[in-house]
Coordinates of C-alpha atoms and ligand atoms in Angstrom, one line a residue:
X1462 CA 112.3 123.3 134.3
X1463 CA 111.3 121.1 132.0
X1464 CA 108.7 122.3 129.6
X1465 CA 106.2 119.5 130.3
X1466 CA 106.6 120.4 133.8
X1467 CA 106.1 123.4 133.2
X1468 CA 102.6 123.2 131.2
X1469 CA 101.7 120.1 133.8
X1470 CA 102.5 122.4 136.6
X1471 CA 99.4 125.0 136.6
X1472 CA 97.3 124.9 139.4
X1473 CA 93.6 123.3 139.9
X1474 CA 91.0 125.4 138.5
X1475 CA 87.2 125.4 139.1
X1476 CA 85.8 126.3 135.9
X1477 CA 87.0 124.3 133.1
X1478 CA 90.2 126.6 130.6
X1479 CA 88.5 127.0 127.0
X1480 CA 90.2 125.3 124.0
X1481 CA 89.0 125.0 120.5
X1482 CA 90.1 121.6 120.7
X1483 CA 91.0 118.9 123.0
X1484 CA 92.7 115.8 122.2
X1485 CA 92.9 112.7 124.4
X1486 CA 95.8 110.6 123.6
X1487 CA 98.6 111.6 122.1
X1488 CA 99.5 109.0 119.5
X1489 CA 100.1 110.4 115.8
X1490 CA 96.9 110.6 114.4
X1491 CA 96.7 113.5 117.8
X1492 CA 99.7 114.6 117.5
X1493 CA 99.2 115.9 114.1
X1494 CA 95.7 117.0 114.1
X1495 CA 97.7 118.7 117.2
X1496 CA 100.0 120.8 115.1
X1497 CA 97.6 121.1 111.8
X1498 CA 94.9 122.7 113.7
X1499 CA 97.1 124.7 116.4
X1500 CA 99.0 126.2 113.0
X1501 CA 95.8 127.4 111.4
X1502 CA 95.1 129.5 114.8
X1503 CA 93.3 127.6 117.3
X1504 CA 94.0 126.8 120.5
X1505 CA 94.5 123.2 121.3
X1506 CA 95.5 121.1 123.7
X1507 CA 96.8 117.0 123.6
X1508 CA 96.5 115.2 127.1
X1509 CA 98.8 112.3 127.0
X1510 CA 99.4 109.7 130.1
X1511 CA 103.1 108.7 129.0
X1512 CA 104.6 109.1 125.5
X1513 CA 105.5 111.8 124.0
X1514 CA 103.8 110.8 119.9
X1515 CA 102.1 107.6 121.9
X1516 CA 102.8 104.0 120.8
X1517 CA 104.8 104.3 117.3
X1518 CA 107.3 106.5 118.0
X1519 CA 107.9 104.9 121.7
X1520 CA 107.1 101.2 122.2
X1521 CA 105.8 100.3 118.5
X1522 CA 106.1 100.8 115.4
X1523 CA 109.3 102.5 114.8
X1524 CA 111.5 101.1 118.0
X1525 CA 110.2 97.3 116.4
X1526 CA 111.9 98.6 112.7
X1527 CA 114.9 99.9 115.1
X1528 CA 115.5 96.6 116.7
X1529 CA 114.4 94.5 113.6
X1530 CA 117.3 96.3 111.5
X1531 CA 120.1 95.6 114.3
X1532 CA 119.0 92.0 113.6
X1533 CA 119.2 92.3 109.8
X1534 CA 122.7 93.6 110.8
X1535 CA 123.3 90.1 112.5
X1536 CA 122.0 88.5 109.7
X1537 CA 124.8 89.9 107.6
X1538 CA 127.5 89.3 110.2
X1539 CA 126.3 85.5 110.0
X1540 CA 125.9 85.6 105.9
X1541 CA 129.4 87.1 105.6
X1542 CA 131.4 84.8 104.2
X1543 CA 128.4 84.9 101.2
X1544 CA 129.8 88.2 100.3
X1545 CA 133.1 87.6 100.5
X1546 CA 133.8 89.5 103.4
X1547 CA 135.9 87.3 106.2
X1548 CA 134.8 87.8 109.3
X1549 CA 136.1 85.5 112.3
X1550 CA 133.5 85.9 115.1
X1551 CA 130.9 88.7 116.2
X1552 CA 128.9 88.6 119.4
X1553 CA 125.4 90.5 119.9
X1554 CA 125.2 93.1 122.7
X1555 CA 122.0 93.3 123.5
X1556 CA 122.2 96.2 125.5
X1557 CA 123.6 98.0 122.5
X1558 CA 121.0 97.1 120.4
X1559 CA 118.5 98.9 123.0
X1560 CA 120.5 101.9 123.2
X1561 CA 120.2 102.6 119.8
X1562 CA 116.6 102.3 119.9
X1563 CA 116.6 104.5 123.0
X1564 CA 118.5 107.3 121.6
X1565 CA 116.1 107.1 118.3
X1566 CA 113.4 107.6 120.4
X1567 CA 115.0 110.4 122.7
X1568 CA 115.3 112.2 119.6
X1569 CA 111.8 111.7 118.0
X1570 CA 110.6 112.9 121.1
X1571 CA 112.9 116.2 121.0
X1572 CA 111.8 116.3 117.6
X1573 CA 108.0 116.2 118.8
X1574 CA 108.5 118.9 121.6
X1575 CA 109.8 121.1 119.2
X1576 CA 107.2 121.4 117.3
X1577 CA 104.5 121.4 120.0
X1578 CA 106.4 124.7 121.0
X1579 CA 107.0 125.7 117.2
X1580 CA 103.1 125.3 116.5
X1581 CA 102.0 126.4 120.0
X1582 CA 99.6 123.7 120.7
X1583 CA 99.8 122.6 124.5
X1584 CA 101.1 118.9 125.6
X1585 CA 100.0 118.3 129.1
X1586 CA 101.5 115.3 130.6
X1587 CA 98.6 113.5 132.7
X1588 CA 96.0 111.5 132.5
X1589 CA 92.5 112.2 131.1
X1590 CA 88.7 111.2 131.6
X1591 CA 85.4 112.8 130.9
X1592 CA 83.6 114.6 133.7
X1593 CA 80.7 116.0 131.8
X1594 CA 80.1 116.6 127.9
X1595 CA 83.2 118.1 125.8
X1596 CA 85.1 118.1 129.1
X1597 CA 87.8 116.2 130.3
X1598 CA 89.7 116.0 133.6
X1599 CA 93.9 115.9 133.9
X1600 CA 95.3 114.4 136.7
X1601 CA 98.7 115.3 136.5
X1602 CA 101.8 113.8 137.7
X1603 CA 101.5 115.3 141.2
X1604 CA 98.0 114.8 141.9
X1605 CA 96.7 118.4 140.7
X1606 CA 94.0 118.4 137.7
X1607 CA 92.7 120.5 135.3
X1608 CA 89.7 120.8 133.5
X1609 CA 89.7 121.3 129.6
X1610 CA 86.6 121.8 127.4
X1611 CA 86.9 121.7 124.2
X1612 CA 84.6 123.3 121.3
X1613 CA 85.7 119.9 120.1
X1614 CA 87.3 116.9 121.7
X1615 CA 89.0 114.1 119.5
X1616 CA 89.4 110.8 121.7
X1617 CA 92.6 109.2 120.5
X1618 CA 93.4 106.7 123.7
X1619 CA 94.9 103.8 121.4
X1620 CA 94.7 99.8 122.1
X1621 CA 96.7 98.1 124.2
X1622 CA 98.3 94.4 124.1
X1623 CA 95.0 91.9 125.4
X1624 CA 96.3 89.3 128.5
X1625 CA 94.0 86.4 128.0
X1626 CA 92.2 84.5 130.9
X1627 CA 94.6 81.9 130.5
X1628 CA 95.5 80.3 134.2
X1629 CA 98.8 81.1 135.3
X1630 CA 99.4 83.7 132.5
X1631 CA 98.6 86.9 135.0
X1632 CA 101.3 85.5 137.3
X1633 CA 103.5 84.5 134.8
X1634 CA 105.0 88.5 134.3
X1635 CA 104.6 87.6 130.4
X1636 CA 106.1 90.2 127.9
X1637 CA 104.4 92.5 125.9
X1638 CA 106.1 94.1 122.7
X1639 CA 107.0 96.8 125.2
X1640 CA 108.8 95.2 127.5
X1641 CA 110.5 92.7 124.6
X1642 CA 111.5 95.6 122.8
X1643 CA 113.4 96.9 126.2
X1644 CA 115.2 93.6 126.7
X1645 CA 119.0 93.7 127.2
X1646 CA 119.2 90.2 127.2
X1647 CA 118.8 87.8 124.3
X1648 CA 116.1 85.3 125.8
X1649 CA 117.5 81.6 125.8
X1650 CA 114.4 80.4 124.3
X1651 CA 111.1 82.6 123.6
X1652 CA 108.0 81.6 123.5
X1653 CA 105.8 83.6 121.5
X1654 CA 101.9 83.5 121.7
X1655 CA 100.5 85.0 118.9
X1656 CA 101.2 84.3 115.2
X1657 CA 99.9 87.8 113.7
X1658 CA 101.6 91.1 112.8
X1659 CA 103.5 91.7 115.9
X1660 CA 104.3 88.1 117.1
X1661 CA 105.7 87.3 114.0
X1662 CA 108.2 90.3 113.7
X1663 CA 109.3 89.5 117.3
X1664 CA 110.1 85.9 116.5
X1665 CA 112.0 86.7 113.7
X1666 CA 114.2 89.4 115.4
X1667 CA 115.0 87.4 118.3
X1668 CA 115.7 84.0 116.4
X1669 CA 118.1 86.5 114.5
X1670 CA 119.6 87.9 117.7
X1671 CA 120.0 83.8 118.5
X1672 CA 117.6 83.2 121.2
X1673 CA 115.5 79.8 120.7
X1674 CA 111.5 80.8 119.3
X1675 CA 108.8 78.8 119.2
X1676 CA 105.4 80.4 118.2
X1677 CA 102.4 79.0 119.6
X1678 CA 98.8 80.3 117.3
X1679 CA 95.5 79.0 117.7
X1680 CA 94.9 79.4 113.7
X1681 CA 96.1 77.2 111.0
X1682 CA 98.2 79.5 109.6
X1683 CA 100.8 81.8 110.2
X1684 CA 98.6 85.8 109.5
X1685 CA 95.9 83.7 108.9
X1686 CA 94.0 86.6 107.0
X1687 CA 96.6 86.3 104.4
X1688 CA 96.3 83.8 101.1
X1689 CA 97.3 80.6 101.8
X1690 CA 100.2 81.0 99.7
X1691 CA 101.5 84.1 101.6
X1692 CA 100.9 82.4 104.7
X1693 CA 103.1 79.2 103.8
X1694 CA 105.8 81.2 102.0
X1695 CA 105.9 83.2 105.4
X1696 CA 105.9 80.0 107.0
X1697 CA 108.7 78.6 105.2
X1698 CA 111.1 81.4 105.7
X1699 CA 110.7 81.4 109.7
X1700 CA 111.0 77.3 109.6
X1701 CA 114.1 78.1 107.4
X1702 CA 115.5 80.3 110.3
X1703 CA 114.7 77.4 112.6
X1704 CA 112.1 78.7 114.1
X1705 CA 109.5 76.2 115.7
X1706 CA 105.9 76.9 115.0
X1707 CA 102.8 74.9 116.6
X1708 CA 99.7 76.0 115.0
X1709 CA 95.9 75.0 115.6
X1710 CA 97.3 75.0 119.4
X1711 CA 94.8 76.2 122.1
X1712 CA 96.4 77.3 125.5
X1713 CA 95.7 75.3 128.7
X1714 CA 97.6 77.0 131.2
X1715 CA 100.9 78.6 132.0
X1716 CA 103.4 78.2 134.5
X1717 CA 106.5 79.4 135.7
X1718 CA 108.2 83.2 135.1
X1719 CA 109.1 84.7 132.1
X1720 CA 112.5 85.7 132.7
X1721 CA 113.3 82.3 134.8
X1722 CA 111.1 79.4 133.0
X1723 CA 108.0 79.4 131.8
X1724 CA 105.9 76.0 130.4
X1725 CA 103.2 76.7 128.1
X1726 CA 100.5 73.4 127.9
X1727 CA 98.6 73.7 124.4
X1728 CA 96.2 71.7 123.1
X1729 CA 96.6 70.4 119.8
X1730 CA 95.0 67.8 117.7
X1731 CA 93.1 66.3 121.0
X1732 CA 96.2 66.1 122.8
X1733 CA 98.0 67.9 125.3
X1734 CA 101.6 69.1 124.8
X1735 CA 103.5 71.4 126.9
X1736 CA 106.6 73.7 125.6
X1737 CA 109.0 74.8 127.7
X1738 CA 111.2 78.1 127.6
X1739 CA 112.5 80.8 129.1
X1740 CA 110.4 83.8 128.4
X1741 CA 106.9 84.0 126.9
X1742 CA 106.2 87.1 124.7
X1743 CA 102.1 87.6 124.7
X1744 CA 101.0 89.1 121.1
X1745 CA 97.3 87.8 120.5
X1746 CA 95.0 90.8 119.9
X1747 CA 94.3 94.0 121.4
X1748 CA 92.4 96.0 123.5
X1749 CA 90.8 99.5 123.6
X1750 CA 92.0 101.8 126.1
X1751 CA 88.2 103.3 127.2
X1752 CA 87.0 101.5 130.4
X1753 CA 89.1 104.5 132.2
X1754 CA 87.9 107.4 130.0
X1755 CA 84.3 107.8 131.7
X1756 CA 82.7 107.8 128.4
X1757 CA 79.0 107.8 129.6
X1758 CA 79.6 111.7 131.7
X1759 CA 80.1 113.1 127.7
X1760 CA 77.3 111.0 126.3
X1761 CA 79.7 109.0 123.9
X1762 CA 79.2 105.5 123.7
X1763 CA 80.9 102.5 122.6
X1764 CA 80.7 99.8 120.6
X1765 CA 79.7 96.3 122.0
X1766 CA 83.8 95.1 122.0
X1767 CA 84.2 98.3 123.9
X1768 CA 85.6 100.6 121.0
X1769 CA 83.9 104.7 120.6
X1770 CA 81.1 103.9 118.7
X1771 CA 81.9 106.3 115.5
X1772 CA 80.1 106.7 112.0
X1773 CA 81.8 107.2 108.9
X1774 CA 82.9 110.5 109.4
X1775 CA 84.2 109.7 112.7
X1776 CA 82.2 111.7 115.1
X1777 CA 80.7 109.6 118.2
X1778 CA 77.5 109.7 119.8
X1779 CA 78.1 112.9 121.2
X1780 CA 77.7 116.0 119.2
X1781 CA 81.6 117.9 118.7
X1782 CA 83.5 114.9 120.2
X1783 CA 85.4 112.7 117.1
X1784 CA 87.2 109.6 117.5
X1785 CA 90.6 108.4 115.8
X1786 CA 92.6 105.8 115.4
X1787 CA 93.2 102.3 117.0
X1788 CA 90.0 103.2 119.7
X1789 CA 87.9 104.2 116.9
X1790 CA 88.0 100.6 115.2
X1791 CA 90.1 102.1 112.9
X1792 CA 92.6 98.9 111.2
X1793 CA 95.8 99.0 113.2
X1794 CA 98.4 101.1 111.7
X1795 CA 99.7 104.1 111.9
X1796 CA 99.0 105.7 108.2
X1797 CA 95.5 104.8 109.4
X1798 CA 95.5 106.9 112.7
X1799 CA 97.1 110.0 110.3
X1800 CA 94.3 109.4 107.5
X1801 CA 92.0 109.3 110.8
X1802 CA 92.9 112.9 111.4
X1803 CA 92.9 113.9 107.7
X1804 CA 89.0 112.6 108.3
X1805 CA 87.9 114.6 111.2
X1806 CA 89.9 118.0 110.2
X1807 CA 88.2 118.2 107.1
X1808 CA 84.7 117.5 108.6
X1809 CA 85.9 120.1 110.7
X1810 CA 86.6 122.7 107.9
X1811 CA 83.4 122.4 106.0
X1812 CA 84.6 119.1 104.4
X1813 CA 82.8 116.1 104.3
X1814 CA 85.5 112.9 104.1
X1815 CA 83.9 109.2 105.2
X1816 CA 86.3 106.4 105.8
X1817 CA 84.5 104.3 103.5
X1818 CA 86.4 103.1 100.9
X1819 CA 89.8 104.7 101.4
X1820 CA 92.7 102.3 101.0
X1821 CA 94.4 100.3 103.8
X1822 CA 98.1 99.4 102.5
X1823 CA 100.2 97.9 105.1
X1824 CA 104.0 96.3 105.6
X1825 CA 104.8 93.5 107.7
X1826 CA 108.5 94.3 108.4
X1827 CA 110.1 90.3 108.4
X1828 CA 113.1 89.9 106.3
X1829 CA 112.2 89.7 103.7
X1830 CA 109.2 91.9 104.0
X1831 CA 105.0 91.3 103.4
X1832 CA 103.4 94.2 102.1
X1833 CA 100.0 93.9 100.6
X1834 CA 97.2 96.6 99.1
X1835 CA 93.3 96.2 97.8
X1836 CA 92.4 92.5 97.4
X1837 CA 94.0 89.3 98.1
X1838 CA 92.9 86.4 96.5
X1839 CA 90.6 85.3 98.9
X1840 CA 89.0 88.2 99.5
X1841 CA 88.3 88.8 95.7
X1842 CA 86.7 85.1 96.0
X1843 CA 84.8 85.8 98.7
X1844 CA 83.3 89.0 97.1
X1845 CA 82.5 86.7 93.8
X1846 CA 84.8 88.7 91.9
X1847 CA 86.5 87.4 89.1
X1848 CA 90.1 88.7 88.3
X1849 CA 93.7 87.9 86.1
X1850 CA 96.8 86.8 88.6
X1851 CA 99.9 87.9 87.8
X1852 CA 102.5 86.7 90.1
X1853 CA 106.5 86.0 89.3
X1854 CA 109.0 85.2 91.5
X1855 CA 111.6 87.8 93.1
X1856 CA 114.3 86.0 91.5
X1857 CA 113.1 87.6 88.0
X1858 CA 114.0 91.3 90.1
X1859 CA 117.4 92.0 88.6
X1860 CA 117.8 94.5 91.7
X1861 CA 117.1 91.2 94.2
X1862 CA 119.8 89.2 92.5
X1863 CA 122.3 91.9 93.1
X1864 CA 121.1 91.5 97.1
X1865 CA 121.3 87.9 96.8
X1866 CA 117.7 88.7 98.5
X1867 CA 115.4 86.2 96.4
X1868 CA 113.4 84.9 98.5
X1869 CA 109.8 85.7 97.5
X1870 CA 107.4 86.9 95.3
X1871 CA 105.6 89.5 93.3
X1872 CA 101.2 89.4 92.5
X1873 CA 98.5 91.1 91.4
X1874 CA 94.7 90.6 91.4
X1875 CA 93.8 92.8 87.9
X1876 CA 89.9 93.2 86.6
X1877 CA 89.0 90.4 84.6
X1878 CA 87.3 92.6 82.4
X1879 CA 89.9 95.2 82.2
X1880 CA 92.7 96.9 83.2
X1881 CA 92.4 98.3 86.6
X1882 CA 94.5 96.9 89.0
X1883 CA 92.5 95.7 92.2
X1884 CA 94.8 94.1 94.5
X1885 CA 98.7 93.7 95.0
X1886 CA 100.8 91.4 97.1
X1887 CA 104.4 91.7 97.4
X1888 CA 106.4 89.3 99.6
X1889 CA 110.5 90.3 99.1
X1890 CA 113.0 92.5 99.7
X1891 CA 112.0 96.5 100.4
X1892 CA 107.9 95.0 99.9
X1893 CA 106.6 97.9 101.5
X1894 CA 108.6 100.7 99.2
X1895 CA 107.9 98.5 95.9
X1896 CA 103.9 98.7 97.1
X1897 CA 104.0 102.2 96.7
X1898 CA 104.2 102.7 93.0
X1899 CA 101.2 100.5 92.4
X1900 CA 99.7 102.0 95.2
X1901 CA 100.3 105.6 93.4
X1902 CA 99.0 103.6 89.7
X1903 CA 95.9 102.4 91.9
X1904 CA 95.2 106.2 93.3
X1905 CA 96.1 107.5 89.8
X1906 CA 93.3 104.8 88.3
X1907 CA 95.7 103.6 85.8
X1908 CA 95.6 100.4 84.1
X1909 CA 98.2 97.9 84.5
X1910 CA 99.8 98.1 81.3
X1911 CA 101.1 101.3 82.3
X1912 CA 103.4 100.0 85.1
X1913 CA 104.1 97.1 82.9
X1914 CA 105.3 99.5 79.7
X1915 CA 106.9 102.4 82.0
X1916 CA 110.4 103.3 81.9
X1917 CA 111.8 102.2 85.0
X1918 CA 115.5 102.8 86.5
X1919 CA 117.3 99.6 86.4
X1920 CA 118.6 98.2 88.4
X1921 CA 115.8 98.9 90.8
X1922 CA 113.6 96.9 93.0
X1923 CA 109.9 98.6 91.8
X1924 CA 111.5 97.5 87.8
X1925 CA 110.4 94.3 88.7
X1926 CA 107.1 95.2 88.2
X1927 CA 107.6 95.2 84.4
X1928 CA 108.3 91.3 84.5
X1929 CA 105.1 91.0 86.9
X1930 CA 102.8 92.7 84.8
X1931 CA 104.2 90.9 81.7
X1932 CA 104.2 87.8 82.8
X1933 CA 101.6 85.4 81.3
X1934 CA 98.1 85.5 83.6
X1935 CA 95.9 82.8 84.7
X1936 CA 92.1 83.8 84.6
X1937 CA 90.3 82.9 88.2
X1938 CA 86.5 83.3 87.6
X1939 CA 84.5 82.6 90.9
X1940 CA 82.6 79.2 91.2
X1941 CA 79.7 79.5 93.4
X1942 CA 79.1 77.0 95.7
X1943 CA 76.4 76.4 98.9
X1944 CA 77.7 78.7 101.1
X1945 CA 81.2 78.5 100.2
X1946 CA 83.2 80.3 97.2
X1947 CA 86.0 79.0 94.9
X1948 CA 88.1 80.7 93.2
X1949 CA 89.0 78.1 89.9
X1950 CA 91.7 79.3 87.5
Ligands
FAD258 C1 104.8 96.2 118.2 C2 104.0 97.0 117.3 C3 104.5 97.3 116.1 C4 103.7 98.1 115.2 N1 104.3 98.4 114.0 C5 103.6 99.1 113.1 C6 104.1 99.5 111.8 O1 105.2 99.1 111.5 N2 103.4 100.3 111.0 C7 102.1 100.7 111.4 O2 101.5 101.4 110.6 N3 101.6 100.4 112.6 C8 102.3 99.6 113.4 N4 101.7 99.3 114.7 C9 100.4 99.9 115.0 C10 100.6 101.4 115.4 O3 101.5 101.5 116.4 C11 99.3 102.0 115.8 O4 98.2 101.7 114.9 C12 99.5 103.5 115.8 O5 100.5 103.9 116.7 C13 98.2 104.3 116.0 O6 97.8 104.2 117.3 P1 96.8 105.2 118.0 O7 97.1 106.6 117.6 O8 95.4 104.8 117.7 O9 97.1 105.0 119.5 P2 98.4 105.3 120.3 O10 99.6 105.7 119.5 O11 98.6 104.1 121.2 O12 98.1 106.5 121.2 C14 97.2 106.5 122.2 C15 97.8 107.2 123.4 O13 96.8 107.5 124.3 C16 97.4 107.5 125.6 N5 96.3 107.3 126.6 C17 95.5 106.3 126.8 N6 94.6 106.5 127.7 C18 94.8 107.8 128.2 C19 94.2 108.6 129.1 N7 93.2 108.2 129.9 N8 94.7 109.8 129.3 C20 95.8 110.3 128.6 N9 96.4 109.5 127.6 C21 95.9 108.3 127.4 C22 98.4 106.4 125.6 O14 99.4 106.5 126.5 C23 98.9 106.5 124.1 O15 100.1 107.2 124.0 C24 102.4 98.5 115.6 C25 101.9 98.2 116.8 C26 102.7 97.4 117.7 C27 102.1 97.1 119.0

């Protein structure tokens, strides 16, 4: 039998089986604190409705990176000729490209079974709710339940992707990212609703895999939080790709079928417009997952957009029951869900952690990719906070040139006053790995001038740090204004 059968299979019980913790949700904030708290000795137990290591392992983050670098691979079919390499014709199979993102997650799962049984903590397939305080209900996949109380519980139950009350959209069997990501057709032309983190990552895959994107956002910008120059390099590169992108465009209505045809009427500049395709991908927002959990039986409450209410340390309203991750408000990413954990076991272990203040790094994975750290320039403005930008392009990376990847740039925000580096922005090839050694100076508290005078392999992709930070800077002091800020070079 299978051994989530076999843990799902135990009969109803009246009074509820002891744990030293509970976990609802399984995503990999839970699934760690899972193995962590089970390998110091206590018993613990993850109740999960569907995915073995939730969202990122299954339908998010890492299948999106699977299917993203399949159409990188396309990209250098299509480029080949640029490196000298003759190739006559290639077609895309997309039901190849899903089977390798199947089998990588058939194998992260195997690998996450293992070491619920190496660790001994419990994974009970089945869905959860509170039925009084510390104590949650399982309804498992044949109708039996079980009751759990925990000395602590840690609500983990994730967000999911929001449907707006757009007419027509409910009937219009719109994709999510999980269902896109399961395609095994390439879409003639998608439609994409949602310029942020996820909707641009689709387009670009799909446009790459050579279906026909438009993306439709109600914001002037592309990642709208972003600095305007990120935004329109980000821009450029998907308009490049021929991507079609209608921005400050609010959505009427929808017609039609994804999968068949779908007509999407916006709104835009007073007038109506309608854009046509044949499969509309929803990616605007998300929601939490706690309007099934029964909150109110365990005393924990939640927040006026429906998230667990949690303070700084994590713990709700109720007294032993924590929150992590994407349902505790935490910013949506996975490093985040882990550090989430990192919070409540030390509060747990006669630590005191807070989330305030920690850093939130993060990686938008487009070709080239976005990765950013501390503060962008507008947020330095907003906060009045004057600072030294250093910013070259990636064509002075040596390492980029061998790629013939120079699309880009490299900057950082740096003190005015001195050396500490307070924000960094990388938009270029491997981003998200270059980040990482300023992150590490940033942790470490060292000035700049330290990255800039290091001894860095060449030819390497983080050595172009050592242009950035001797590059020439332009001081941006922060002009006050009635109830706007400027930041003036
Ligand atoms: C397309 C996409 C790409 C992404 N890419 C990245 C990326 O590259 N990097 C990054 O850092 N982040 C990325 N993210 C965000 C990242 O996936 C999440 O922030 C991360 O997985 C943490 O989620 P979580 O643990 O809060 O929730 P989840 O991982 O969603 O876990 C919650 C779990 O709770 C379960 N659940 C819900 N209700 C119940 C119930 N009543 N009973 C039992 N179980 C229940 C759900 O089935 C789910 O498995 C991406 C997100 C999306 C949508």
């Amino acid at each position: 039998m299978n051994p989530i059968e076999s843990s799902s299979a135990t009969a109803k019980t009246t009074q509820p089986e002891e744990f030293d913790l509970v976990i609802l949700g399984g995503g990999t904030g839970s699934t760690i604190a899972a193995w962590t708290f089970a390998g110091e000795g206590k018993r613990v137990a993850v109740v999960e409705r569907k995915y073995i290591g939730g969202s990122c392992p299954n339908i998010a983050c890492l299948p999106s990176k699977n299917i993203i670098h399949s159409a990188k691979v396309a990209t250098y079919f299509r480029r080949s000729k640029e490196f000298g390499i003759a190739l006559k014709d290639f077609t895309i199979d997309m039901s190849g490209v899903r089977n390798r993102k199947r089998n990588m997650v058939i194998g992260l799962n195997d690998m996450y079974m293992e070491n619920y049984w190496k660790t001994g903590a419990e994974f009970i397939l089945g869905s959860g709710r509170f039925v009084a305080p510390r104590t949650v209900e399982v309804t498992l996949a044949g109708g039996t339940t079980r009751q759990l109380r925990g000395t602590n519980v840690i609500v983990s139950t994730g967000t999911r992707a929001a449907l707006e009350a757009i007419p027509g959209l409910a009937g219009a069997r719109a994709l999510t990212h999980i269902e896109a990501l399961e395609l095994d057709e390439i879409p003639e032309h998608l439609l994409v609703i949602g310029g942020g983190y996820v909707g641009v990552e689709m387009s670009q895959a799909m446009r790459r895999f050579g279906s026909k994107v438009t993306v439709i956002d109600r914001s002037e910008r592309l990642m709208s939080k972003e600095d305007p120059d990120v935004c329109e390099a980000l821009r450029s590169l998907l308009e490049d790709e021929g991507i079609d992108i209608v921005l400050n465009a609010r959505i009427q209505r929808v017609s039609g079928k994804s999968g068949q045809s779908i007509s999407v009427v916006v709104e835009q500049g007073g007038s109506e417009k309608t854009l046509q395709g044949t499969h509309l991908l929803v990616a605007a927002g998300r929601i939490p997952n706690t309007e099934e959990l029964a909150l109110e039986r365990a005393g924990v409450e939640r927040t006026g957009r429906g998230y667990v209410k949690v303070d700084e340390r994590l713990e709700t309203t109720a007294p032993g029951v924590w929150a992590i991750g994407e349902v505790a408000g935490s910013p949506q990413f996975t490093h985040i869900s882990v550090d989430d954990f990192r919070i409540v076991h030390a509060n747990l272990t006669g630590g005191n952690r807070r989330t305030t203040g920690r850093q939130v790094p993060y990686c938008l994975f487009t070709d080239p990719e976005l990765a950013r750290i501390g503060l962008s320039e507008t947020e330095a403005a907003a906060q009045g906070i004057p600072y030294r930008l250093f910013k070259v392009p990636m064509e002075s990376n040596l390492r980029a040139r061998t790629l013939s990847e120079t699309r880009g740039f490299l900057k950082a925000l740096v003190e005015a006053n001195n050396d500490r580096i307070l924000g960094f922005t990388a938009f270029g090839v491997a981003a998200g790995e270059i980040l990482a050694a300023v992150q590490v100076a940033m942790i470490a508290g060292l000035p700049y001038t330290a990255l800039r005078d290091a001894v860095l392999t060449h030819p390497t992709l983080v050595e172009g740090l050592i242009p950035l930070f001797s590059s020439a800077p332009s001081a941006h002091n922060v002009v006050e204004t009635s109830g706007a800020q400027i930041s003036a070079a």
